[in-house]
Coordinates of C-alpha atoms in Angstrom, one line a residue:
X1 CA 141.3 68.0 83.3
X2 CA 139.4 71.2 82.5
X3 CA 136.1 69.5 83.0
X4 CA 137.2 68.1 86.3
X5 CA 138.2 71.6 87.5
X6 CA 134.9 73.0 86.4
X7 CA 133.0 70.2 88.2
X8 CA 134.8 71.1 91.4
X9 CA 133.3 74.5 91.3
X10 CA 129.8 73.5 90.4
X11 CA 128.6 73.3 94.0
X12 CA 130.0 76.8 94.7
X13 CA 128.3 78.1 91.6
X14 CA 125.0 76.5 92.7
X15 CA 125.4 78.1 96.2
X16 CA 126.0 81.5 94.6
X17 CA 122.9 81.0 92.4
X18 CA 120.9 80.3 95.5
X19 CA 122.3 83.3 97.3
X20 CA 121.6 85.6 94.4
X21 CA 118.1 84.3 93.9
X22 CA 117.1 84.6 97.5
X23 CA 118.4 88.2 97.6
X24 CA 116.9 89.4 94.3
X25 CA 113.7 87.5 93.8
X26 CA 111.8 89.5 96.5
X27 CA 114.1 92.5 96.5
X28 CA 111.4 95.1 95.9
X29 CA 108.5 93.3 97.6
X30 CA 108.8 94.9 101.0
X31 CA 108.6 98.7 101.5
X32 CA 111.6 100.8 102.5
X33 CA 112.2 101.3 106.2
X34 CA 113.1 104.7 107.6
X35 CA 116.8 104.3 107.5
X36 CA 116.7 103.2 103.9
X37 CA 114.6 106.2 102.9
X38 CA 117.0 108.5 104.8
X39 CA 120.0 107.0 103.0
X40 CA 118.3 107.5 99.6
X41 CA 117.5 111.2 100.2
X42 CA 120.9 111.8 101.9
X43 CA 122.6 110.4 98.8
X44 CA 120.8 112.7 96.4
X45 CA 123.0 115.6 97.5
X46 CA 126.3 116.4 95.7
X47 CA 129.4 114.5 96.9
X48 CA 130.7 117.6 98.7
X49 CA 127.3 118.1 100.4
X50 CA 127.3 114.5 101.5
X51 CA 130.6 115.1 103.3
X52 CA 129.6 118.4 104.8
X53 CA 126.2 117.3 105.9
X54 CA 127.6 114.1 107.4
X55 CA 129.8 116.2 109.6
X56 CA 127.2 118.9 110.3
X57 CA 124.4 116.6 111.2
X58 CA 126.6 114.1 113.1
X59 CA 125.5 111.3 110.8
X60 CA 126.9 108.2 112.6
X61 CA 128.1 106.4 109.4
X62 CA 130.9 107.4 107.0
X63 CA 130.4 108.4 103.4
X64 CA 131.4 105.5 101.2
X65 CA 128.0 103.8 100.9
X66 CA 126.3 107.2 100.2
X67 CA 128.7 107.9 97.4
X68 CA 128.1 104.5 95.9
X69 CA 124.3 104.9 96.3
X70 CA 124.4 108.3 94.6
X71 CA 126.4 106.9 91.7
X72 CA 124.2 103.8 91.3
X73 CA 120.8 105.5 91.6
X74 CA 121.9 107.9 88.9
X75 CA 122.3 104.9 86.6
X76 CA 119.5 102.5 87.8
X77 CA 116.9 104.8 89.2
X78 CA 115.3 105.0 92.6
X79 CA 112.8 102.0 92.8
X80 CA 113.0 99.8 95.8
X81 CA 114.6 97.1 93.7
X82 CA 117.2 99.5 92.3
X83 CA 118.1 101.0 95.6
X84 CA 118.6 97.6 97.2
X85 CA 120.4 95.9 94.4
X86 CA 123.8 97.2 95.5
X87 CA 123.3 95.4 98.9
X88 CA 122.1 92.3 97.1
X89 CA 125.2 92.3 95.0
X90 CA 127.5 92.8 98.0
X91 CA 125.6 90.1 99.8
X92 CA 126.2 87.6 97.0
X93 CA 129.8 88.7 96.7
X94 CA 130.2 88.0 100.5
X95 CA 129.2 84.4 99.9
X96 CA 131.9 83.9 97.4
X97 CA 134.5 85.7 99.5
X98 CA 133.6 83.6 102.5
X99 CA 134.4 80.5 100.6
X100 CA 137.7 81.9 99.5
X101 CA 138.6 82.9 103.0
X102 CA 137.7 79.4 104.3
X103 CA 140.0 77.8 101.8
X104 CA 142.8 80.3 102.6
X105 CA 142.5 79.4 106.2
X106 CA 143.1 75.8 105.2
X107 CA 139.6 74.6 106.0
X108 CA 138.5 71.6 104.0
X109 CA 136.6 72.3 100.8
X110 CA 133.5 70.8 102.4
X111 CA 133.7 73.2 105.4
X112 CA 134.3 76.2 103.2
X113 CA 131.4 75.3 101.0
X114 CA 129.1 74.7 104.0
X115 CA 130.0 78.1 105.4
X116 CA 129.2 79.7 102.0
X117 CA 125.8 77.8 101.9
X118 CA 124.9 78.9 105.4
X119 CA 125.7 82.5 104.5
X120 CA 123.7 82.1 101.3
X121 CA 120.5 81.1 103.2
X122 CA 121.2 83.0 106.5
X123 CA 118.1 85.1 107.3
X124 CA 120.4 87.6 108.9
X125 CA 122.5 88.0 105.7
X126 CA 119.4 88.0 103.4
X127 CA 117.7 90.7 105.5
X128 CA 120.7 93.0 105.2
X129 CA 121.2 92.0 101.5
X130 CA 117.7 93.4 100.9
X131 CA 118.3 96.6 102.8
X132 CA 119.5 99.7 101.1
X133 CA 122.1 100.4 103.7
X134 CA 125.8 99.8 104.2
X135 CA 125.7 96.6 106.2
X136 CA 126.0 94.1 103.4
X137 CA 128.7 96.2 101.9
X138 CA 130.5 96.2 105.2
X139 CA 130.3 92.4 105.5
X140 CA 131.8 91.9 102.0
X141 CA 134.6 94.4 102.5
X142 CA 135.6 93.0 105.9
X143 CA 135.6 89.4 104.6
X144 CA 137.7 90.6 101.6
X145 CA 140.1 92.4 104.1
X146 CA 140.5 89.3 106.1
X147 CA 141.0 87.1 103.1
X148 CA 143.7 89.4 101.7
X149 CA 145.4 89.5 105.1
X150 CA 145.6 85.7 105.2
X151 CA 146.8 85.5 101.6
X152 CA 149.4 88.2 102.3
X153 CA 150.7 86.5 105.4
X154 CA 151.1 83.2 103.4
X155 CA 152.3 84.4 100.0
X156 CA 154.1 87.7 101.0
X157 CA 153.4 89.5 97.8
X158 CA 153.2 93.3 97.8
X159 CA 150.3 93.4 95.4
X160 CA 148.2 91.5 98.0
X161 CA 149.1 94.1 100.7
X162 CA 148.2 97.0 98.4
X163 CA 144.8 95.4 97.8
X164 CA 144.5 94.7 101.5
X165 CA 145.1 98.4 102.3
X166 CA 142.6 99.6 99.7
X167 CA 139.9 97.2 100.7
X168 CA 140.4 97.8 104.5
X169 CA 140.4 101.6 104.0
X170 CA 137.1 101.3 102.0
X171 CA 135.7 99.2 104.8
X172 CA 136.5 101.9 107.3
X173 CA 134.9 104.5 105.1
X174 CA 131.8 102.3 105.0
X175 CA 131.2 101.6 108.7
X176 CA 133.2 102.6 111.8
X177 CA 132.8 99.2 113.3
X178 CA 135.1 97.8 110.6
X179 CA 137.8 99.1 112.9
X180 CA 137.0 96.2 115.3
X181 CA 137.8 93.7 112.6
X182 CA 141.1 95.5 111.8
X183 CA 141.8 95.5 115.6
X184 CA 141.3 91.7 115.6
X185 CA 143.7 91.4 112.7
X186 CA 146.3 93.5 114.6
X187 CA 146.1 91.3 117.7
X188 CA 146.5 88.3 115.5
X189 CA 149.5 89.6 113.5
X190 CA 151.3 90.8 116.7
X191 CA 150.8 87.3 118.2
X192 CA 152.1 85.7 115.0
X193 CA 155.2 88.0 115.1
X194 CA 156.0 86.7 118.6
X195 CA 155.1 83.1 118.1
X196 CA 156.4 82.6 114.5
X197 CA 159.6 84.6 113.8
X198 CA 159.7 83.3 110.2
X199 CA 156.6 85.3 109.6
X200 CA 158.0 88.6 110.7
X201 CA 158.8 89.8 107.2
X202 CA 155.1 89.4 106.2
X203 CA 154.0 91.0 109.4
X204 CA 156.2 94.0 108.7
X205 CA 154.5 94.4 105.4
X206 CA 151.2 94.4 107.3
X207 CA 152.6 97.2 109.4
X208 CA 153.4 99.2 106.3
X209 CA 149.9 98.6 105.0
X210 CA 148.3 99.7 108.3
X211 CA 150.5 102.8 108.4
X212 CA 149.2 103.7 104.9
X213 CA 145.6 103.0 106.0
X214 CA 146.0 105.2 109.1
X215 CA 147.6 108.0 107.1
X216 CA 144.7 108.0 104.6
X217 CA 142.0 107.7 107.3
X218 CA 143.4 110.1 109.8
X219 CA 142.0 113.3 108.1
X220 CA 138.5 111.9 108.3
X221 CA 138.9 110.9 111.9
X222 CA 140.0 114.4 112.8
X223 CA 136.9 115.9 111.3
X224 CA 134.5 113.1 112.5
X225 CA 136.0 112.9 116.0
X226 CA 133.0 114.9 117.5
X227 CA 130.6 112.4 115.9
X228 CA 132.4 109.4 117.4
X229 CA 132.7 110.9 120.8
X230 CA 129.3 112.7 121.0
X231 CA 127.0 110.3 119.3
X232 CA 124.2 109.5 121.8
X233 CA 122.9 106.5 120.0
X234 CA 119.7 105.3 118.4
X235 CA 119.6 101.7 119.7
X236 CA 119.5 100.6 123.3
X237 CA 121.7 99.4 126.2
X238 CA 120.0 96.3 127.5
X239 CA 122.8 94.8 129.7
X240 CA 125.5 92.4 128.9
X241 CA 123.5 89.2 129.2
X242 CA 120.7 90.5 127.0
X243 CA 123.2 91.7 124.4
X244 CA 124.9 88.3 124.3
X245 CA 121.6 86.5 123.8
X246 CA 120.3 88.9 121.2
X247 CA 123.6 88.9 119.3
X248 CA 124.0 85.1 119.1
X249 CA 120.4 84.6 118.2
X250 CA 120.6 87.2 115.5
X251 CA 123.8 85.6 114.0
X252 CA 121.9 82.3 113.9
X253 CA 118.4 83.2 112.8
X254 CA 118.2 87.0 112.6
X255 CA 115.2 88.7 114.3
X256 CA 112.5 86.8 112.4
X257 CA 111.6 84.4 115.2
X258 CA 109.6 85.1 118.4
X259 CA 111.6 86.7 121.2
X260 CA 110.8 83.7 123.4
X261 CA 113.1 81.6 121.2
X262 CA 116.1 83.9 121.4
X263 CA 117.7 82.1 124.4
X264 CA 117.4 78.7 122.7
X265 CA 118.9 80.1 119.5
X266 CA 121.8 81.7 121.5
X267 CA 122.5 78.4 123.2
X268 CA 122.5 76.6 119.9
X269 CA 125.0 79.2 118.6
X270 CA 127.3 78.6 121.6
X271 CA 127.2 74.9 121.1
X272 CA 128.0 75.2 117.4
X273 CA 130.9 77.6 117.9
X274 CA 132.3 75.3 120.7
X275 CA 132.1 72.3 118.4
X276 CA 133.9 74.2 115.7
X277 CA 136.6 75.4 118.0
X278 CA 137.2 71.9 119.4
X279 CA 137.4 70.5 115.9
X280 CA 140.0 73.0 114.8
X281 CA 141.9 72.5 118.1
X282 CA 142.1 68.7 117.4
X283 CA 143.3 69.4 113.8
X284 CA 145.9 71.7 115.2
X285 CA 147.3 69.1 117.6
X286 CA 147.3 66.5 114.8
X287 CA 149.1 68.6 112.2
X288 CA 151.0 71.4 113.9
X289 CA 153.6 71.8 111.1
X290 CA 151.3 72.6 108.1
X291 CA 152.3 75.8 106.2
X292 CA 149.2 77.4 107.7
X293 CA 148.5 75.7 110.9
X294 CA 144.9 75.0 112.1
X295 CA 145.9 76.8 115.3
X296 CA 146.3 80.0 113.3
X297 CA 142.9 79.4 111.8
X298 CA 141.4 78.9 115.3
X299 CA 143.1 81.9 116.8
X300 CA 142.2 84.2 114.0
X301 CA 138.5 83.1 113.8
X302 CA 138.0 83.5 117.5
X303 CA 139.6 86.9 117.5
X304 CA 137.5 87.8 114.4
X305 CA 134.3 86.7 116.1
X306 CA 134.8 87.7 119.8
X307 CA 136.7 91.0 119.6
X308 CA 134.1 92.9 117.4
X309 CA 131.3 91.4 119.5
X310 CA 132.9 92.4 122.8
X311 CA 133.8 95.8 121.5
X312 CA 130.2 96.4 120.4
X313 CA 128.8 95.2 123.8
X314 CA 131.2 97.3 125.8
X315 CA 130.5 100.4 123.7
X316 CA 126.7 99.9 124.3
X317 CA 127.2 99.7 128.1
X318 CA 128.0 103.4 128.2
X319 CA 125.4 104.7 125.6
X320 CA 122.4 103.2 123.8
X321 CA 124.0 102.1 120.6
X322 CA 123.4 98.3 120.7
X323 CA 121.7 97.1 117.5
X324 CA 121.8 93.7 116.0
X325 CA 122.6 95.1 112.5
X326 CA 125.9 96.5 113.8
X327 CA 127.2 92.9 114.3
X328 CA 127.1 92.0 110.6
X329 CA 130.9 91.5 110.4
X330 CA 130.8 88.8 113.0
X331 CA 128.6 86.6 110.9
X332 CA 131.6 85.5 108.8
X333 CA 133.7 84.0 111.5
X334 CA 130.6 82.6 113.2
X335 CA 129.6 80.7 110.1
X336 CA 133.2 79.5 109.4
X337 CA 133.5 78.1 112.9
X338 CA 130.1 76.5 112.7
X339 CA 130.9 75.0 109.3
X340 CA 134.3 73.7 110.6
X341 CA 132.6 71.9 113.4
X342 CA 129.6 70.5 111.4
X343 CA 131.7 69.3 108.5
X344 CA 133.9 67.3 110.9
X345 CA 137.6 66.4 110.6
X346 CA 138.6 64.9 107.2
X347 CA 141.4 63.0 108.9
X348 CA 138.8 61.1 111.0
X349 CA 136.4 60.4 108.2
X350 CA 135.2 56.8 107.9
X351 CA 132.6 55.1 105.9
X352 CA 130.7 54.3 109.1
X353 CA 128.4 56.8 110.7
X354 CA 129.8 57.4 114.1
X355 CA 127.9 58.9 117.1
X356 CA 129.8 62.1 116.6
X357 CA 128.7 62.2 112.9
X358 CA 125.1 61.6 113.9
X359 CA 125.3 64.5 116.4
X360 CA 126.8 66.8 113.8
X361 CA 124.1 65.9 111.3
X362 CA 121.4 66.5 113.9
X363 CA 122.9 69.9 114.8
X364 CA 123.1 70.8 111.1
X365 CA 119.5 69.8 110.5
X366 CA 118.4 71.8 113.5
X367 CA 120.4 74.9 112.3
X368 CA 119.0 74.6 108.7
X369 CA 115.5 74.2 110.0
X370 CA 115.8 77.2 112.2
X371 CA 117.3 79.3 109.5
X372 CA 114.7 78.3 106.9
X373 CA 111.8 78.9 109.3
X374 CA 113.2 82.4 110.1
X375 CA 113.7 83.1 106.4
X376 CA 110.2 82.1 105.7
X377 CA 108.9 84.4 108.4
X378 CA 110.8 87.3 107.0
X379 CA 109.7 86.7 103.5
X380 CA 106.0 85.8 104.1
X381 CA 104.9 86.9 107.5
X382 CA 103.9 90.6 107.8
X383 CA 104.6 90.5 111.5
X384 CA 108.3 90.2 110.6
X385 CA 108.4 92.6 107.7
X386 CA 111.0 95.4 108.0
X387 CA 108.4 97.9 107.0
X388 CA 104.8 97.8 105.9
X389 CA 101.9 100.2 105.0
X390 CA 103.7 103.1 103.4
X391 CA 102.3 102.5 99.9
X392 CA 98.7 102.3 101.3
X393 CA 99.4 105.4 103.4
X394 CA 100.6 107.4 100.3
X395 CA 97.4 106.4 98.5
X396 CA 95.2 107.4 101.4
X397 CA 96.9 110.8 101.6
X398 CA 96.4 111.4 98.0
X399 CA 92.7 110.6 98.3
X400 CA 92.2 112.8 101.4
X401 CA 93.8 115.8 99.7
X402 CA 91.7 115.5 96.5
X403 CA 88.9 118.0 95.8
X404 CA 91.1 120.9 96.8
X405 CA 93.7 123.0 95.1
X406 CA 97.1 121.5 96.1
X407 CA 98.3 124.9 97.4
X408 CA 95.4 124.9 100.0
X409 CA 96.4 121.5 101.5
X410 CA 99.3 120.5 103.6
X411 CA 100.4 117.0 104.7
X412 CA 101.9 117.1 108.2
X413 CA 103.9 114.5 110.1
X414 CA 104.6 114.7 113.9
X415 CA 108.0 113.0 113.3
X416 CA 110.4 113.6 110.3
X417 CA 110.3 110.0 109.0
X418 CA 111.5 110.4 105.4
X419 CA 109.9 107.1 104.2
X420 CA 106.6 108.8 103.5
X421 CA 108.1 111.3 101.1
X422 CA 109.7 108.5 99.2
X423 CA 106.3 106.9 98.6
X424 CA 104.1 110.0 98.4
X425 CA 104.9 111.7 95.1
X426 CA 101.8 113.8 94.8
X427 CA 101.6 117.6 94.4
X428 CA 100.7 118.5 98.0
X429 CA 103.5 120.1 100.1
X430 CA 104.4 118.6 103.4
X431 CA 105.8 119.8 106.7
X432 CA 106.8 118.5 110.1
X433 CA 105.1 119.6 113.4
X434 CA 106.9 120.3 115.6
X435 CA 109.8 121.5 113.4
X436 CA 112.3 120.5 116.0
X437 CA 112.1 118.0 119.0
X438 CA 109.4 119.2 121.5
X439 CA 109.3 122.6 119.9
X440 CA 105.8 123.8 120.6
X441 CA 106.7 127.4 119.8
X442 CA 108.0 126.4 116.4
X443 CA 104.9 124.4 115.8
X444 CA 102.7 127.4 116.5
X445 CA 104.8 129.5 114.1
X446 CA 104.5 126.9 111.4
X447 CA 100.7 126.8 111.7
X448 CA 100.7 130.6 111.4
X449 CA 102.7 130.4 108.2
X450 CA 100.3 127.9 106.8
X451 CA 97.4 130.3 107.5
X452 CA 99.3 133.1 105.8
X453 CA 99.7 130.9 102.7
X454 CA 96.0 130.2 102.5
X455 CA 96.0 126.6 103.7
X456 CA 92.5 125.4 104.6
X457 CA 93.0 121.6 104.9
X458 CA 95.6 119.7 106.8
X459 CA 96.1 115.9 107.0
X460 CA 98.1 114.9 110.1
X461 CA 100.0 111.6 110.0
X462 CA 100.8 110.6 113.6
X463 CA 103.2 108.0 114.8
X464 CA 104.7 107.3 118.3
X465 CA 107.5 109.8 118.6
X466 CA 108.5 110.3 122.3
X467 CA 111.8 111.9 121.3
X468 CA 110.1 114.4 119.0
X469 CA 106.5 114.9 119.9
X470 CA 105.8 113.3 123.3
X471 CA 102.8 115.4 124.2
X472 CA 100.6 115.8 121.1
X473 CA 102.3 119.1 120.1
X474 CA 101.3 118.7 116.5
X475 CA 97.6 118.1 117.2
X476 CA 97.5 120.9 119.8
X477 CA 99.0 123.4 117.4
X478 CA 96.6 122.6 114.6
X479 CA 93.6 122.7 116.9
X480 CA 94.2 126.4 117.6
X481 CA 93.2 127.4 114.1
X482 CA 91.7 124.3 112.4
X483 CA 88.9 121.9 113.2
X484 CA 89.5 118.2 113.5
X485 CA 87.0 116.8 110.9
X486 CA 87.6 113.1 110.6
X487 CA 90.0 110.4 111.6
X488 CA 91.0 107.5 109.2
X489 CA 93.2 104.6 110.3
X490 CA 95.5 103.3 107.7
X491 CA 97.5 100.4 109.0
X492 CA 99.4 101.6 112.0
X493 CA 98.8 105.3 111.3
X494 CA 95.9 107.4 112.5
X495 CA 95.3 110.1 110.0
X496 CA 93.4 113.2 111.1
X497 CA 91.8 115.6 108.6
X498 CA 91.7 119.2 109.7
X499 CA 89.8 122.0 108.0
X500 CA 88.9 125.6 108.2
X501 CA 87.1 128.2 106.0
X502 CA 86.7 132.0 106.1
X503 CA 83.1 133.2 106.5
X504 CA 83.5 135.1 103.2
X505 CA 84.1 131.9 101.4
X506 CA 80.6 130.5 102.2
X507 CA 77.8 130.6 99.7
X508 CA 75.0 132.7 101.2
X509 CA 71.9 130.7 102.1
X510 CA 68.6 131.2 103.9
X511 CA 67.8 127.7 105.3
X512 CA 65.4 128.0 108.2
X513 CA 64.2 125.1 110.4
X514 CA 61.0 125.0 112.4
X515 CA 62.9 125.1 115.7
X516 CA 64.2 128.6 115.0
X517 CA 67.7 127.5 113.8
X518 CA 69.0 128.3 110.4
X519 CA 72.0 128.2 108.0
X520 CA 73.2 131.5 106.6
X521 CA 75.9 130.0 104.3
X522 CA 77.7 126.9 103.3
X523 CA 80.7 125.6 101.4
X524 CA 81.2 122.1 100.1
X525 CA 84.6 120.7 99.3
X526 CA 84.7 119.4 96.5
X527 CA 82.7 122.5 95.5
X528 CA 79.4 120.9 94.5
X529 CA 78.0 120.9 91.0
X530 CA 79.3 117.8 89.3
X531 CA 82.7 117.7 90.8
X532 CA 84.2 114.3 91.5
X533 CA 84.5 112.8 94.9
X534 CA 87.1 110.1 95.6
X535 CA 86.7 106.6 97.1
X536 CA 88.5 106.8 100.5
X537 CA 88.5 110.6 100.4
X538 CA 86.3 113.1 102.3
X539 CA 83.5 115.5 101.6
X540 CA 83.9 118.5 103.8
X541 CA 81.0 120.9 104.6
X542 CA 81.4 124.3 106.2
X543 CA 78.3 125.8 107.6
X544 CA 77.3 129.2 109.1
X545 CA 74.7 128.7 111.8
X546 CA 72.3 131.1 113.4
X547 CA 69.5 130.9 116.0
X548 CA 68.8 131.5 119.7
X549 CA 70.6 129.2 122.2
X550 CA 67.3 128.2 123.8
X551 CA 66.5 126.4 120.5
X552 CA 68.9 123.8 121.8
X553 CA 67.1 123.2 125.0
X554 CA 66.5 119.7 123.8
X555 CA 69.5 117.9 122.2
X556 CA 69.7 118.5 118.4
X557 CA 71.9 116.7 116.0
X558 CA 73.1 117.8 112.6
X559 CA 73.1 115.1 109.9
X560 CA 74.9 115.1 106.6
X561 CA 74.0 112.2 104.3
X562 CA 75.6 111.1 101.0
X563 CA 72.8 109.3 99.2
X564 CA 72.7 107.4 95.9
X565 CA 70.1 107.9 93.2
X566 CA 67.7 105.6 95.0
X567 CA 67.9 107.8 98.1
X568 CA 69.8 105.3 100.2
X569 CA 72.5 106.7 102.5
X570 CA 76.0 105.6 101.4
X571 CA 77.9 107.6 104.0
X572 CA 76.9 110.0 106.8
X573 CA 78.0 112.2 109.6
X574 CA 75.9 112.9 112.7
X575 CA 77.1 115.5 115.2
X576 CA 75.5 117.2 118.2
X577 CA 74.8 120.9 117.5
X578 CA 76.1 123.1 120.4
X579 CA 75.6 126.8 121.4
X580 CA 79.3 127.3 120.5
X581 CA 78.4 126.3 116.9
X582 CA 75.7 129.0 116.8
X583 CA 78.1 131.7 117.8
X584 CA 81.0 130.5 115.7
X585 CA 81.5 132.2 112.3
X586 CA 81.9 128.8 110.6
X587 CA 81.4 125.2 111.8
X588 CA 83.0 122.4 109.8
X589 CA 82.1 118.8 109.2
X590 CA 83.3 115.9 107.1
X591 CA 82.0 112.7 105.6
X592 CA 84.5 109.9 104.9
X593 CA 83.7 108.4 101.5
X594 CA 83.7 104.6 101.6
X595 CA 86.4 102.8 99.6
X596 CA 83.7 100.6 98.1
X597 CA 81.5 103.4 96.7
X598 CA 80.4 102.8 93.2
X599 CA 80.8 105.2 90.3
X600 CA 77.7 107.4 89.8
X601 CA 75.8 110.5 91.0
X602 CA 75.2 111.2 94.7
X603 CA 73.3 113.8 96.6
X604 CA 74.6 115.6 99.8
X605 CA 71.8 116.3 102.2
X606 CA 71.7 118.4 105.4
X607 CA 69.2 118.2 108.2
X608 CA 68.5 118.2 111.9
X609 CA 66.9 115.6 114.2
X610 CA 66.1 115.1 117.9
X611 CA 68.0 112.1 119.2
X612 CA 66.3 111.9 122.6
X613 CA 62.8 111.6 121.2
X614 CA 61.6 108.1 120.3
X615 CA 62.1 107.5 116.6
X616 CA 64.6 110.5 116.4
X617 CA 62.2 112.6 114.3
X618 CA 63.7 115.1 111.9
X619 CA 63.2 118.8 112.3
X620 CA 61.2 120.2 109.3
X621 CA 62.4 123.2 107.4
X622 CA 60.2 126.2 106.9
X623 CA 59.3 124.7 103.5
X624 CA 58.1 121.5 105.1
X625 CA 61.2 119.4 104.1
X626 CA 63.1 117.0 106.3
X627 CA 66.4 117.6 104.5
X628 CA 68.0 120.2 102.3
X629 CA 70.0 119.4 99.2
X630 CA 73.4 121.0 99.5
X631 CA 75.2 119.6 96.4
X632 CA 75.2 116.9 93.8
X633 CA 78.5 115.2 93.3
X634 CA 80.0 112.4 91.1
X635 CA 82.0 109.5 92.4
X636 CA 84.4 108.0 90.0
X637 CA 86.6 105.0 90.6
X638 CA 90.2 105.2 89.4

């Protein structure tokens, strides 16, 4: 008997193993996205600060997930794997809970198992299970709340209602949209009180539980009321038809398919839900007197699916808060309805494959194929990665800052994306320009502060930020006191290296050229001698020029060459010399060191040439040389 009971649960255990493996095997592969990094830094505060900062900043999510992340990261650390493991655990738990909910709703074992399997491989669920945010936690808690509600209505035990109240309250403290699930429950229970008088005692227990939930949640609502009423949104408001299409497509295959396929996926979702609803309706008419009638299952699942979706859509019509991830709780009833339809009606099961059975198998095959293709895209196709390039960006910033004392360098973003500071753990301080949205005055003040602190090199990381820096405020503020020396593209980010030097910092020199121009001083960063240069870094040269403007009557270019021991140029910078350079105290240049540079000794050469003369002849120095050695440097590969 014991072996028979165990064998009944083997399929469920296999499904849970698949769910856990899909969520954990690549958990740390993809980089954190901005919201995940924000959540990590936000959770590093004390518990009281999390509460006060949530209210002060108008953070649109309650505090439960931040509390849990703080507790967990203190135990497991802050790697991507560790930060996301909580979501992976809740995502796996949701699979088990969905099976239990299906069985409590009197769905056949095959339908409950199919729903669990679909959730296990759902690209939408896997995406959120690999996301260090509260959505997977919200899914598990709302499923648990619904399961405890159904159990309480059937078994009428107070312990179930106590558990229901605790889980539902935690769900509300995890995400505000959990209230839509509780609202669906409320509509269902009120309907049950009217339609089934024998259930009124159980419904009254639900009222007591809801009163306790309201009492314990009301203080938070009072303090957070300004957030709920004043939140302007960070999503969009695309219109009702677009929201319906995007929502149903996301529930089916997430966002890891081309947008051109969204309508087809939404239509597939509608057909699958309709088949499930019809199947349950037929069962309801065939067995209306069961202890838990299929009509209750159908009514509850439709409310569970449609009320949260409709509430989300209506809310987004007034302000831009529509986002597919806010619909996570609707995935549970969606998959239960789909599974109810695709598993068929056990009462109608025959050994022969009927046309209806063939149609169900075809729809199941289509759904599985679409899910697995989307899952493959998410896991393997960079175009569908939730985030990419931050690790490479952190390495690039470290290289571009080398060769200088850390106190003299600043890393600057034109938008306060916290993800960079999760990945960059180097010694160089960072700041945001502008310090507030569209704050050009504040940006100027911040640059003045950097000058006062002796900063002579800045690396600007730019990203599209129309809500923060829509007119190049950061670049304009830096250009007032720094020179843009080089631009390096790292993935999607253009990095601009800015530099400056005081005339007193230049090493005096008497370099004279035959055309009357000369160099009175220079400074090389790294500072010459045998100091190391870094692959992917920069060599910055500051020069003091002198000479009559008429010496530039014909175009003259400055060249800086980094040559190997054989005299072959490895990297170079050529720039037109202007009359403004002759009058400026210091003119700055930079050579970007190739990533592929070999370890060894290199020479930094300076010279002039005439680009408009055939052959671009070099201008000789007064000593008859065509180039001047400024420094010898060493390149060393890490």
